[in-house]
Amino acid sequence: MSGPFPGIAGLDTYALEDGACRVEIIPTRGALVTRMVVDGEEVLFLDEGTVADLTKNVRGGIPVLFPIAGPLPGDTYPADRKAYTLPQHGFARRLPWTVRQAEGSLLVLGLTSSEETLRQYPWAFDAQLTFSLVGSRLTLDFDLENRDTRPLPLHLGYHPYFRVPQGHKAQARVETDATHAWDNREKKEVPFTGLDLTAQEVDMHLRDHKGPGTVLSRGPGLPPVKLSWSPEFRLLVVWTLQGKDFVCVEPWTAAAGALATGEGLLHVEPGERVSLAFDIEA
């Protein structure tokens, strides 16, 4: 790997390459993977305008959701007998990450708690995100150290936007054995009988998807994408919008609101570390 190059809107961008696969990452835009190209084919969807406009949340690539995935009720949760405010999907995707190591097909980025994060999430931490590319498999390894004196609640998710043209959605499939889900459009629990990815909007949170991974079939002429993840990821979210050429397939460690409800939250003891991996192979 050479040094960074000026990418979208001139933002410093790093490239990982192995054979016919290339991955591009913008550390200052929330450690965002913006592109994954295999044999000349774009695996990810990206709205470049949302990358260039720093006031916007990026639509596309692989946003990292930490310290929460999804929204909190009223965007607030209690801690230390106080109410704290956190926006949907947390702050990691909005903050600049620092480059700790860049070589060959490896990039290591870091995010350490600060006055800004402590106002929203009152735990001292050090987060490290390692991106590694072997062949056409990209691994995102999220490592979190609790630097606080109390157990740290962890809610982590990834929000990859996979390129699926609208005309392919009728044939696209997400492999799952789930039998019930939270329908986030209807705001209710529903029996799960399958996905119609051609609908106006699909926002299904699969409660009992059992395997530590899935396969996204993207329709004719596009290679499938194989996903695998650490067993701590217990919820699978599938989201798409009609007329938009993406399907999001998102592993989360717990359902939305976990920091407020406590349901499914992971905890990291003081001085301890936890490491969670997510693999994408096209």
PDB file of C-alpha atoms in Angstrom:
ATOM      1  CA  MET A   1       0.000   0.000   0.000  1.00  0.00           C
ATOM      2  CA  SER A   2       1.301   3.439  -0.915  1.00  0.00           C
ATOM      3  CA  GLY A   3       0.184   6.460   1.081  1.00  0.00           C
ATOM      4  CA  PRO A   4      -3.264   7.992   0.805  1.00  0.00           C
ATOM      5  CA  PHE A   5      -4.531   9.544  -2.417  1.00  0.00           C
ATOM      6  CA  PRO A   6      -7.126  12.313  -2.808  1.00  0.00           C
ATOM      7  CA  GLY A   7     -10.449  10.520  -3.326  1.00  0.00           C
ATOM      8  CA  ILE A   8     -14.026  11.809  -3.304  1.00  0.00           C
ATOM      9  CA  ALA A   9     -14.075  15.571  -2.520  1.00  0.00           C
ATOM     10  CA  GLY A  10     -10.293  15.380  -2.072  1.00  0.00           C
ATOM     11  CA  LEU A  11     -10.603  13.290   1.104  1.00  0.00           C
ATOM     12  CA  ASP A  12      -7.551  11.161   1.963  1.00  0.00           C
ATOM     13  CA  THR A  13      -8.349   7.636   0.771  1.00  0.00           C
ATOM     14  CA  TYR A  14      -6.427   4.392   1.282  1.00  0.00           C
ATOM     15  CA  ALA A  15      -6.549   1.422  -1.105  1.00  0.00           C
ATOM     16  CA  LEU A  16      -6.075  -2.251  -0.249  1.00  0.00           C
ATOM     17  CA  GLU A  17      -5.293  -4.491  -3.210  1.00  0.00           C
ATOM     18  CA  ASP A  18      -4.870  -8.227  -3.676  1.00  0.00           C
ATOM     19  CA  GLY A  19      -4.972  -9.672  -7.172  1.00  0.00           C
ATOM     20  CA  ALA A  20      -8.177  -8.589  -8.902  1.00  0.00           C
ATOM     21  CA  CYS A  21      -9.733  -7.097  -5.749  1.00  0.00           C
ATOM     22  CA  ARG A  22      -9.437  -3.470  -4.614  1.00  0.00           C
ATOM     23  CA  VAL A  23     -10.984  -1.862  -1.526  1.00  0.00           C
ATOM     24  CA  GLU A  24     -11.005   1.885  -0.791  1.00  0.00           C
ATOM     25  CA  ILE A  25     -11.410   3.427   2.694  1.00  0.00           C
ATOM     26  CA  ILE A  26     -11.734   7.033   3.932  1.00  0.00           C
ATOM     27  CA  PRO A  27     -10.544   7.185   7.572  1.00  0.00           C
ATOM     28  CA  THR A  28     -11.791  10.738   8.223  1.00  0.00           C
ATOM     29  CA  ARG A  29     -15.322   9.879   7.037  1.00  0.00           C
ATOM     30  CA  GLY A  30     -16.091   7.469   9.874  1.00  0.00           C
ATOM     31  CA  ALA A  31     -13.610   4.763   8.774  1.00  0.00           C
ATOM     32  CA  LEU A  32     -15.850   4.244   5.747  1.00  0.00           C
ATOM     33  CA  VAL A  33     -15.214   1.564   3.147  1.00  0.00           C
ATOM     34  CA  THR A  34     -16.385   3.339  -0.007  1.00  0.00           C
ATOM     35  CA  ARG A  35     -15.570   0.776  -2.717  1.00  0.00           C
ATOM     36  CA  MET A  36     -14.961  -2.926  -3.150  1.00  0.00           C
ATOM     37  CA  VAL A  37     -14.185  -3.931  -6.719  1.00  0.00           C
ATOM     38  CA  VAL A  38     -13.695  -7.570  -7.750  1.00  0.00           C
ATOM     39  CA  ASP A  39     -12.676  -8.344 -11.340  1.00  0.00           C
ATOM     40  CA  GLY A  40     -13.840  -4.857 -12.350  1.00  0.00           C
ATOM     41  CA  GLU A  41     -17.296  -5.274 -10.769  1.00  0.00           C
ATOM     42  CA  GLU A  42     -18.502  -2.860  -8.066  1.00  0.00           C
ATOM     43  CA  VAL A  43     -19.727  -4.858  -5.066  1.00  0.00           C
ATOM     44  CA  LEU A  44     -20.917  -1.829  -3.081  1.00  0.00           C
ATOM     45  CA  PHE A  45     -23.393   0.966  -3.768  1.00  0.00           C
ATOM     46  CA  LEU A  46     -22.273   4.523  -2.983  1.00  0.00           C
ATOM     47  CA  ASP A  47     -23.984   7.905  -3.266  1.00  0.00           C
ATOM     48  CA  GLU A  48     -20.828   9.999  -3.679  1.00  0.00           C
ATOM     49  CA  GLY A  49     -22.694  13.245  -2.993  1.00  0.00           C
ATOM     50  CA  THR A  50     -23.359  12.154   0.579  1.00  0.00           C
ATOM     51  CA  VAL A  51     -19.636  11.464   1.079  1.00  0.00           C
ATOM     52  CA  ALA A  52     -18.642  14.897  -0.223  1.00  0.00           C
ATOM     53  CA  ASP A  53     -21.222  16.745   1.937  1.00  0.00           C
ATOM     54  CA  LEU A  54     -19.782  16.466   5.433  1.00  0.00           C
ATOM     55  CA  THR A  55     -23.114  17.546   6.987  1.00  0.00           C
ATOM     56  CA  LYS A  56     -24.791  14.383   5.685  1.00  0.00           C
ATOM     57  CA  ASN A  57     -24.780  10.788   6.839  1.00  0.00           C
ATOM     58  CA  VAL A  58     -23.222   8.753   4.040  1.00  0.00           C
ATOM     59  CA  ARG A  59     -25.583   6.582   2.031  1.00  0.00           C
ATOM     60  CA  GLY A  60     -23.475   3.730   0.738  1.00  0.00           C
ATOM     61  CA  GLY A  61     -20.272   1.832   1.377  1.00  0.00           C
ATOM     62  CA  ILE A  62     -19.974   0.118   4.781  1.00  0.00           C
ATOM     63  CA  PRO A  63     -20.859   2.462   7.679  1.00  0.00           C
ATOM     64  CA  VAL A  64     -19.759   1.300  11.150  1.00  0.00           C
ATOM     65  CA  LEU A  65     -22.541   1.519  13.768  1.00  0.00           C
ATOM     66  CA  PHE A  66     -21.118   2.195  17.252  1.00  0.00           C
ATOM     67  CA  PRO A  67     -21.870   2.603  20.136  1.00  0.00           C
ATOM     68  CA  ILE A  68     -25.426   1.825  18.994  1.00  0.00           C
ATOM     69  CA  ALA A  69     -27.088   0.294  15.964  1.00  0.00           C
ATOM     70  CA  GLY A  70     -30.485   1.738  15.087  1.00  0.00           C
ATOM     71  CA  PRO A  71     -32.258   4.489  17.025  1.00  0.00           C
ATOM     72  CA  LEU A  72     -32.923   4.849  20.740  1.00  0.00           C
ATOM     73  CA  PRO A  73     -36.436   5.749  21.920  1.00  0.00           C
ATOM     74  CA  GLY A  74     -36.399   9.542  21.742  1.00  0.00           C
ATOM     75  CA  ASP A  75     -32.642   9.296  20.998  1.00  0.00           C
ATOM     76  CA  THR A  76     -32.001   9.062  24.762  1.00  0.00           C
ATOM     77  CA  TYR A  77     -30.957   6.451  27.322  1.00  0.00           C
ATOM     78  CA  PRO A  78     -30.200   6.485  31.067  1.00  0.00           C
ATOM     79  CA  ALA A  79     -26.721   6.073  32.573  1.00  0.00           C
ATOM     80  CA  ASP A  80     -25.271   7.222  35.890  1.00  0.00           C
ATOM     81  CA  ARG A  81     -28.737   8.535  36.871  1.00  0.00           C
ATOM     82  CA  LYS A  82     -28.653  10.944  33.955  1.00  0.00           C
ATOM     83  CA  ALA A  83     -30.193  11.005  30.495  1.00  0.00           C
ATOM     84  CA  TYR A  84     -27.767  10.893  27.579  1.00  0.00           C
ATOM     85  CA  THR A  85     -28.533  11.673  23.943  1.00  0.00           C
ATOM     86  CA  LEU A  86     -27.214   9.611  21.023  1.00  0.00           C
ATOM     87  CA  PRO A  87     -28.269   9.927  17.364  1.00  0.00           C
ATOM     88  CA  GLN A  88     -29.361   6.914  15.322  1.00  0.00           C
ATOM     89  CA  HIS A  89     -26.476   4.474  14.671  1.00  0.00           C
ATOM     90  CA  GLY A  90     -24.138   6.315  17.071  1.00  0.00           C
ATOM     91  CA  PHE A  91     -21.153   8.576  16.451  1.00  0.00           C
ATOM     92  CA  ALA A  92     -18.439   6.318  14.995  1.00  0.00           C
ATOM     93  CA  ARG A  93     -19.664   6.791  11.413  1.00  0.00           C
ATOM     94  CA  ARG A  94     -19.563  10.596  11.806  1.00  0.00           C
ATOM     95  CA  LEU A  95     -16.130  11.018  13.399  1.00  0.00           C
ATOM     96  CA  PRO A  96     -12.628  10.989  11.887  1.00  0.00           C
ATOM     97  CA  TRP A  97     -10.582   7.877  12.708  1.00  0.00           C
ATOM     98  CA  THR A  98      -6.782   8.037  12.872  1.00  0.00           C
ATOM     99  CA  VAL A  99      -4.461   5.856  10.809  1.00  0.00           C
ATOM    100  CA  ARG A 100      -2.371   3.594  13.064  1.00  0.00           C
ATOM    101  CA  GLN A 101      -0.898   1.267  10.448  1.00  0.00           C
ATOM    102  CA  ALA A 102      -1.030   1.123   6.650  1.00  0.00           C
ATOM    103  CA  GLU A 103       0.851  -1.528   4.729  1.00  0.00           C
ATOM    104  CA  GLY A 104       0.142  -3.844   1.820  1.00  0.00           C
ATOM    105  CA  SER A 105      -3.401  -5.159   2.121  1.00  0.00           C
ATOM    106  CA  LEU A 106      -3.810  -4.049   5.764  1.00  0.00           C
ATOM    107  CA  LEU A 107      -5.142  -0.805   7.260  1.00  0.00           C
ATOM    108  CA  VAL A 108      -5.564  -0.193  11.006  1.00  0.00           C
ATOM    109  CA  LEU A 109      -7.653   2.777  12.191  1.00  0.00           C
ATOM    110  CA  GLY A 110      -8.337   4.011  15.706  1.00  0.00           C
ATOM    111  CA  LEU A 111     -10.966   6.012  17.588  1.00  0.00           C
ATOM    112  CA  THR A 112     -10.414   6.934  21.244  1.00  0.00           C
ATOM    113  CA  SER A 113     -12.987   8.423  23.601  1.00  0.00           C
ATOM    114  CA  SER A 114     -12.910  12.208  23.789  1.00  0.00           C
ATOM    115  CA  GLU A 115     -14.865  15.056  25.384  1.00  0.00           C
ATOM    116  CA  GLU A 116     -17.260  14.836  22.441  1.00  0.00           C
ATOM    117  CA  THR A 117     -17.908  11.097  22.810  1.00  0.00           C
ATOM    118  CA  LEU A 118     -18.069  11.221  26.633  1.00  0.00           C
ATOM    119  CA  ARG A 119     -20.898  13.784  26.435  1.00  0.00           C
ATOM    120  CA  GLN A 120     -22.941  11.180  24.520  1.00  0.00           C
ATOM    121  CA  TYR A 121     -21.561   7.907  25.897  1.00  0.00           C
ATOM    122  CA  PRO A 122     -19.894   8.259  29.323  1.00  0.00           C
ATOM    123  CA  TRP A 123     -17.330   5.439  29.065  1.00  0.00           C
ATOM    124  CA  ALA A 124     -13.628   5.770  28.269  1.00  0.00           C
ATOM    125  CA  PHE A 125     -12.645   3.424  25.429  1.00  0.00           C
ATOM    126  CA  ASP A 126     -10.201   2.740  22.643  1.00  0.00           C
ATOM    127  CA  ALA A 127     -11.645   1.295  19.442  1.00  0.00           C
ATOM    128  CA  GLN A 128      -9.510  -0.150  16.675  1.00  0.00           C
ATOM    129  CA  LEU A 129     -10.801  -1.208  13.273  1.00  0.00           C
ATOM    130  CA  THR A 130      -8.528  -3.426  11.178  1.00  0.00           C
ATOM    131  CA  PHE A 131      -9.279  -3.888   7.485  1.00  0.00           C
ATOM    132  CA  SER A 132      -7.495  -6.781   5.790  1.00  0.00           C
ATOM    133  CA  LEU A 133      -7.855  -8.133   2.276  1.00  0.00           C
ATOM    134  CA  VAL A 134      -6.971 -11.690   1.250  1.00  0.00           C
ATOM    135  CA  GLY A 135      -7.941 -12.549  -2.314  1.00  0.00           C
ATOM    136  CA  SER A 136     -11.529 -11.301  -2.643  1.00  0.00           C
ATOM    137  CA  ARG A 137     -12.297 -11.553   1.096  1.00  0.00           C
ATOM    138  CA  LEU A 138     -12.399  -8.337   3.115  1.00  0.00           C
ATOM    139  CA  THR A 139     -12.288  -8.673   6.914  1.00  0.00           C
ATOM    140  CA  LEU A 140     -13.324  -5.868   9.265  1.00  0.00           C
ATOM    141  CA  ASP A 141     -12.073  -6.630  12.766  1.00  0.00           C
ATOM    142  CA  PHE A 142     -13.479  -4.329  15.474  1.00  0.00           C
ATOM    143  CA  ASP A 143     -11.409  -4.384  18.658  1.00  0.00           C
ATOM    144  CA  LEU A 144     -12.630  -2.457  21.716  1.00  0.00           C
ATOM    145  CA  GLU A 145     -10.764  -1.832  24.962  1.00  0.00           C
ATOM    146  CA  ASN A 146     -12.660  -0.635  28.040  1.00  0.00           C
ATOM    147  CA  ARG A 147     -10.492   2.095  29.598  1.00  0.00           C
ATOM    148  CA  ASP A 148     -13.137   2.963  32.153  1.00  0.00           C
ATOM    149  CA  THR A 149     -13.630   1.833  35.754  1.00  0.00           C
ATOM    150  CA  ARG A 150     -17.087   0.353  35.070  1.00  0.00           C
ATOM    151  CA  PRO A 151     -18.372  -2.313  32.690  1.00  0.00           C
ATOM    152  CA  LEU A 152     -18.853  -0.823  29.231  1.00  0.00           C
ATOM    153  CA  PRO A 153     -22.065  -1.598  27.292  1.00  0.00           C
ATOM    154  CA  LEU A 154     -21.393  -2.498  23.667  1.00  0.00           C
ATOM    155  CA  HIS A 155     -23.874  -2.409  20.784  1.00  0.00           C
ATOM    156  CA  LEU A 156     -22.184  -2.812  17.386  1.00  0.00           C
ATOM    157  CA  GLY A 157     -23.430  -3.148  13.841  1.00  0.00           C
ATOM    158  CA  TYR A 158     -22.338  -2.850  10.224  1.00  0.00           C
ATOM    159  CA  HIS A 159     -24.496  -1.300   7.494  1.00  0.00           C
ATOM    160  CA  PRO A 160     -23.067  -2.479   4.134  1.00  0.00           C
ATOM    161  CA  TYR A 161     -24.857  -1.280   1.002  1.00  0.00           C
ATOM    162  CA  PHE A 162     -24.492  -3.980  -1.642  1.00  0.00           C
ATOM    163  CA  ARG A 163     -25.045  -3.026  -5.266  1.00  0.00           C
ATOM    164  CA  VAL A 164     -28.212  -4.703  -6.512  1.00  0.00           C
ATOM    165  CA  PRO A 165     -29.779  -2.925  -9.515  1.00  0.00           C
ATOM    166  CA  GLN A 166     -33.525  -2.358  -9.156  1.00  0.00           C
ATOM    167  CA  GLY A 167     -34.166  -4.675 -12.115  1.00  0.00           C
ATOM    168  CA  HIS A 168     -32.378  -7.526 -10.305  1.00  0.00           C
ATOM    169  CA  LYS A 169     -34.285  -7.304  -7.021  1.00  0.00           C
ATOM    170  CA  ALA A 170     -37.030  -9.736  -8.043  1.00  0.00           C
ATOM    171  CA  GLN A 171     -34.345 -12.445  -8.373  1.00  0.00           C
ATOM    172  CA  ALA A 172     -32.184 -11.323  -5.434  1.00  0.00           C
ATOM    173  CA  ARG A 173     -32.164 -13.488  -2.282  1.00  0.00           C
ATOM    174  CA  VAL A 174     -30.842 -13.322   1.281  1.00  0.00           C
ATOM    175  CA  GLU A 175     -30.333 -16.787   2.760  1.00  0.00           C
ATOM    176  CA  THR A 176     -31.938 -17.121   6.186  1.00  0.00           C
ATOM    177  CA  ASP A 177     -33.717 -19.632   8.406  1.00  0.00           C
ATOM    178  CA  ALA A 178     -35.482 -16.877  10.381  1.00  0.00           C
ATOM    179  CA  THR A 179     -39.130 -17.429  11.355  1.00  0.00           C
ATOM    180  CA  HIS A 180     -40.004 -14.097  12.980  1.00  0.00           C
ATOM    181  CA  ALA A 181     -38.989 -10.489  12.592  1.00  0.00           C
ATOM    182  CA  TRP A 182     -39.546  -6.910  13.640  1.00  0.00           C
ATOM    183  CA  ASP A 183     -41.046  -5.075  10.641  1.00  0.00           C
ATOM    184  CA  ASN A 184     -39.575  -1.617  11.127  1.00  0.00           C
ATOM    185  CA  ARG A 185     -41.905  -0.074   8.549  1.00  0.00           C
ATOM    186  CA  GLU A 186     -45.042  -1.365  10.290  1.00  0.00           C
ATOM    187  CA  LYS A 187     -43.459  -1.065  13.772  1.00  0.00           C
ATOM    188  CA  LYS A 188     -44.628  -4.524  14.831  1.00  0.00           C
ATOM    189  CA  GLU A 189     -43.473  -8.113  15.314  1.00  0.00           C
ATOM    190  CA  VAL A 190     -44.440 -10.352  12.386  1.00  0.00           C
ATOM    191  CA  PRO A 191     -44.050 -14.006  11.387  1.00  0.00           C
ATOM    192  CA  PHE A 192     -41.268 -14.074   8.805  1.00  0.00           C
ATOM    193  CA  THR A 193     -42.133 -15.842   5.555  1.00  0.00           C
ATOM    194  CA  GLY A 194     -39.621 -14.266   3.171  1.00  0.00           C
ATOM    195  CA  LEU A 195     -38.455 -11.002   1.608  1.00  0.00           C
ATOM    196  CA  ASP A 196     -39.980  -9.151  -1.328  1.00  0.00           C
ATOM    197  CA  LEU A 197     -37.038  -6.935  -2.249  1.00  0.00           C
ATOM    198  CA  THR A 198     -39.116  -5.204  -4.965  1.00  0.00           C
ATOM    199  CA  ALA A 199     -41.424  -3.601  -2.346  1.00  0.00           C
ATOM    200  CA  GLN A 200     -41.586   0.177  -1.796  1.00  0.00           C
ATOM    201  CA  GLU A 201     -39.397  -0.296   1.274  1.00  0.00           C
ATOM    202  CA  VAL A 202     -38.140  -3.368   3.115  1.00  0.00           C
ATOM    203  CA  ASP A 203     -36.836  -2.846   6.663  1.00  0.00           C
ATOM    204  CA  MET A 204     -36.886  -6.273   8.318  1.00  0.00           C
ATOM    205  CA  HIS A 205     -35.033  -7.073  11.552  1.00  0.00           C
ATOM    206  CA  LEU A 206     -34.714 -10.863  11.619  1.00  0.00           C
ATOM    207  CA  ARG A 207     -34.919 -11.960  15.256  1.00  0.00           C
ATOM    208  CA  ASP A 208     -33.869 -15.606  14.985  1.00  0.00           C
ATOM    209  CA  HIS A 209     -31.446 -15.851  12.073  1.00  0.00           C
ATOM    210  CA  LYS A 210     -29.231 -18.626  13.421  1.00  0.00           C
ATOM    211  CA  GLY A 211     -26.100 -18.881  11.293  1.00  0.00           C
ATOM    212  CA  PRO A 212     -23.018 -16.688  11.781  1.00  0.00           C
ATOM    213  CA  GLY A 213     -23.381 -15.440   8.209  1.00  0.00           C
ATOM    214  CA  THR A 214     -25.494 -15.465   5.067  1.00  0.00           C
ATOM    215  CA  VAL A 215     -25.269 -15.306   1.265  1.00  0.00           C
ATOM    216  CA  LEU A 216     -26.712 -12.444  -0.774  1.00  0.00           C
ATOM    217  CA  SER A 217     -27.605 -13.563  -4.299  1.00  0.00           C
ATOM    218  CA  ARG A 218     -27.744 -10.406  -6.428  1.00  0.00           C
ATOM    219  CA  GLY A 219     -29.560 -11.648  -9.481  1.00  0.00           C
ATOM    220  CA  PRO A 220     -28.403 -12.591 -12.989  1.00  0.00           C
ATOM    221  CA  GLY A 221     -24.839 -11.812 -14.014  1.00  0.00           C
ATOM    222  CA  LEU A 222     -23.689 -10.582 -10.585  1.00  0.00           C
ATOM    223  CA  PRO A 223     -21.607 -12.835  -8.342  1.00  0.00           C
ATOM    224  CA  PRO A 224     -23.147 -13.629  -4.946  1.00  0.00           C
ATOM    225  CA  VAL A 225     -21.693 -12.062  -1.801  1.00  0.00           C
ATOM    226  CA  LYS A 226     -20.844 -14.386   1.080  1.00  0.00           C
ATOM    227  CA  LEU A 227     -20.980 -12.816   4.549  1.00  0.00           C
ATOM    228  CA  SER A 228     -19.752 -14.263   7.831  1.00  0.00           C
ATOM    229  CA  TRP A 229     -19.481 -12.757  11.293  1.00  0.00           C
ATOM    230  CA  SER A 230     -18.623 -13.424  14.921  1.00  0.00           C
ATOM    231  CA  PRO A 231     -21.367 -15.244  16.891  1.00  0.00           C
ATOM    232  CA  GLU A 232     -21.950 -12.112  19.004  1.00  0.00           C
ATOM    233  CA  PHE A 233     -23.856 -10.646  16.041  1.00  0.00           C
ATOM    234  CA  ARG A 234     -27.335 -11.964  16.805  1.00  0.00           C
ATOM    235  CA  LEU A 235     -29.675  -9.825  14.686  1.00  0.00           C
ATOM    236  CA  LEU A 236     -29.803  -9.565  10.891  1.00  0.00           C
ATOM    237  CA  VAL A 237     -31.314  -6.440   9.308  1.00  0.00           C
ATOM    238  CA  VAL A 238     -32.284  -6.266   5.624  1.00  0.00           C
ATOM    239  CA  TRP A 239     -33.131  -2.856   4.165  1.00  0.00           C
ATOM    240  CA  THR A 240     -33.829  -1.596   0.658  1.00  0.00           C
ATOM    241  CA  LEU A 241     -35.775   1.187  -1.065  1.00  0.00           C
ATOM    242  CA  GLN A 242     -37.602   0.927  -4.376  1.00  0.00           C
ATOM    243  CA  GLY A 243     -35.755   2.694  -7.170  1.00  0.00           C
ATOM    244  CA  LYS A 244     -32.420   2.566  -5.327  1.00  0.00           C
ATOM    245  CA  ASP A 245     -29.780   0.114  -6.535  1.00  0.00           C
ATOM    246  CA  PHE A 246     -28.832  -1.364  -3.163  1.00  0.00           C
ATOM    247  CA  VAL A 247     -29.757  -4.017  -0.635  1.00  0.00           C
ATOM    248  CA  CYS A 248     -28.322  -3.581   2.874  1.00  0.00           C
ATOM    249  CA  VAL A 249     -27.566  -6.799   4.785  1.00  0.00           C
ATOM    250  CA  GLU A 250     -26.572  -5.742   8.301  1.00  0.00           C
ATOM    251  CA  PRO A 251     -25.304  -7.819  11.238  1.00  0.00           C
ATOM    252  CA  TRP A 252     -26.070  -6.199  14.628  1.00  0.00           C
ATOM    253  CA  THR A 253     -25.144  -7.508  18.081  1.00  0.00           C
ATOM    254  CA  ALA A 254     -28.575  -6.543  19.491  1.00  0.00           C
ATOM    255  CA  ALA A 255     -31.883  -5.005  18.473  1.00  0.00           C
ATOM    256  CA  ALA A 256     -32.425  -1.252  18.237  1.00  0.00           C
ATOM    257  CA  GLY A 257     -32.761   0.475  21.595  1.00  0.00           C
ATOM    258  CA  ALA A 258     -30.540  -1.994  23.464  1.00  0.00           C
ATOM    259  CA  LEU A 259     -28.667   0.750  25.324  1.00  0.00           C
ATOM    260  CA  ALA A 260     -32.017   1.838  26.794  1.00  0.00           C
ATOM    261  CA  THR A 261     -33.612  -1.599  27.325  1.00  0.00           C
ATOM    262  CA  GLY A 262     -30.491  -3.620  28.170  1.00  0.00           C
ATOM    263  CA  GLU A 263     -31.777  -6.444  25.948  1.00  0.00           C
ATOM    264  CA  GLY A 264     -28.948  -8.287  24.198  1.00  0.00           C
ATOM    265  CA  LEU A 265     -26.266  -5.792  25.228  1.00  0.00           C
ATOM    266  CA  LEU A 266     -22.693  -7.022  25.400  1.00  0.00           C
ATOM    267  CA  HIS A 267     -20.539  -5.802  28.306  1.00  0.00           C
ATOM    268  CA  VAL A 268     -16.778  -5.341  28.423  1.00  0.00           C
ATOM    269  CA  GLU A 269     -15.195  -5.382  31.883  1.00  0.00           C
ATOM    270  CA  PRO A 270     -12.742  -2.616  32.910  1.00  0.00           C
ATOM    271  CA  GLY A 271      -9.338  -3.183  31.325  1.00  0.00           C
ATOM    272  CA  GLU A 272     -10.674  -5.960  29.101  1.00  0.00           C
ATOM    273  CA  ARG A 273     -10.909  -6.104  25.299  1.00  0.00           C
ATOM    274  CA  VAL A 274     -13.387  -7.649  22.909  1.00  0.00           C
ATOM    275  CA  SER A 275     -12.839  -8.380  19.237  1.00  0.00           C
ATOM    276  CA  LEU A 276     -15.644  -8.932  16.689  1.00  0.00           C
ATOM    277  CA  ALA A 277     -15.074  -9.819  13.032  1.00  0.00           C
ATOM    278  CA  PHE A 278     -17.125  -9.344   9.865  1.00  0.00           C
ATOM    279  CA  ASP A 279     -16.076 -10.920   6.545  1.00  0.00           C
ATOM    280  CA  ILE A 280     -17.285 -10.043   3.046  1.00  0.00           C
ATOM    281  CA  GLU A 281     -16.331 -12.273   0.126  1.00  0.00           C
ATOM    282  CA  ALA A 282     -17.420 -11.653  -3.436  1.00  0.00           C
TER     283      ALA A 282
END
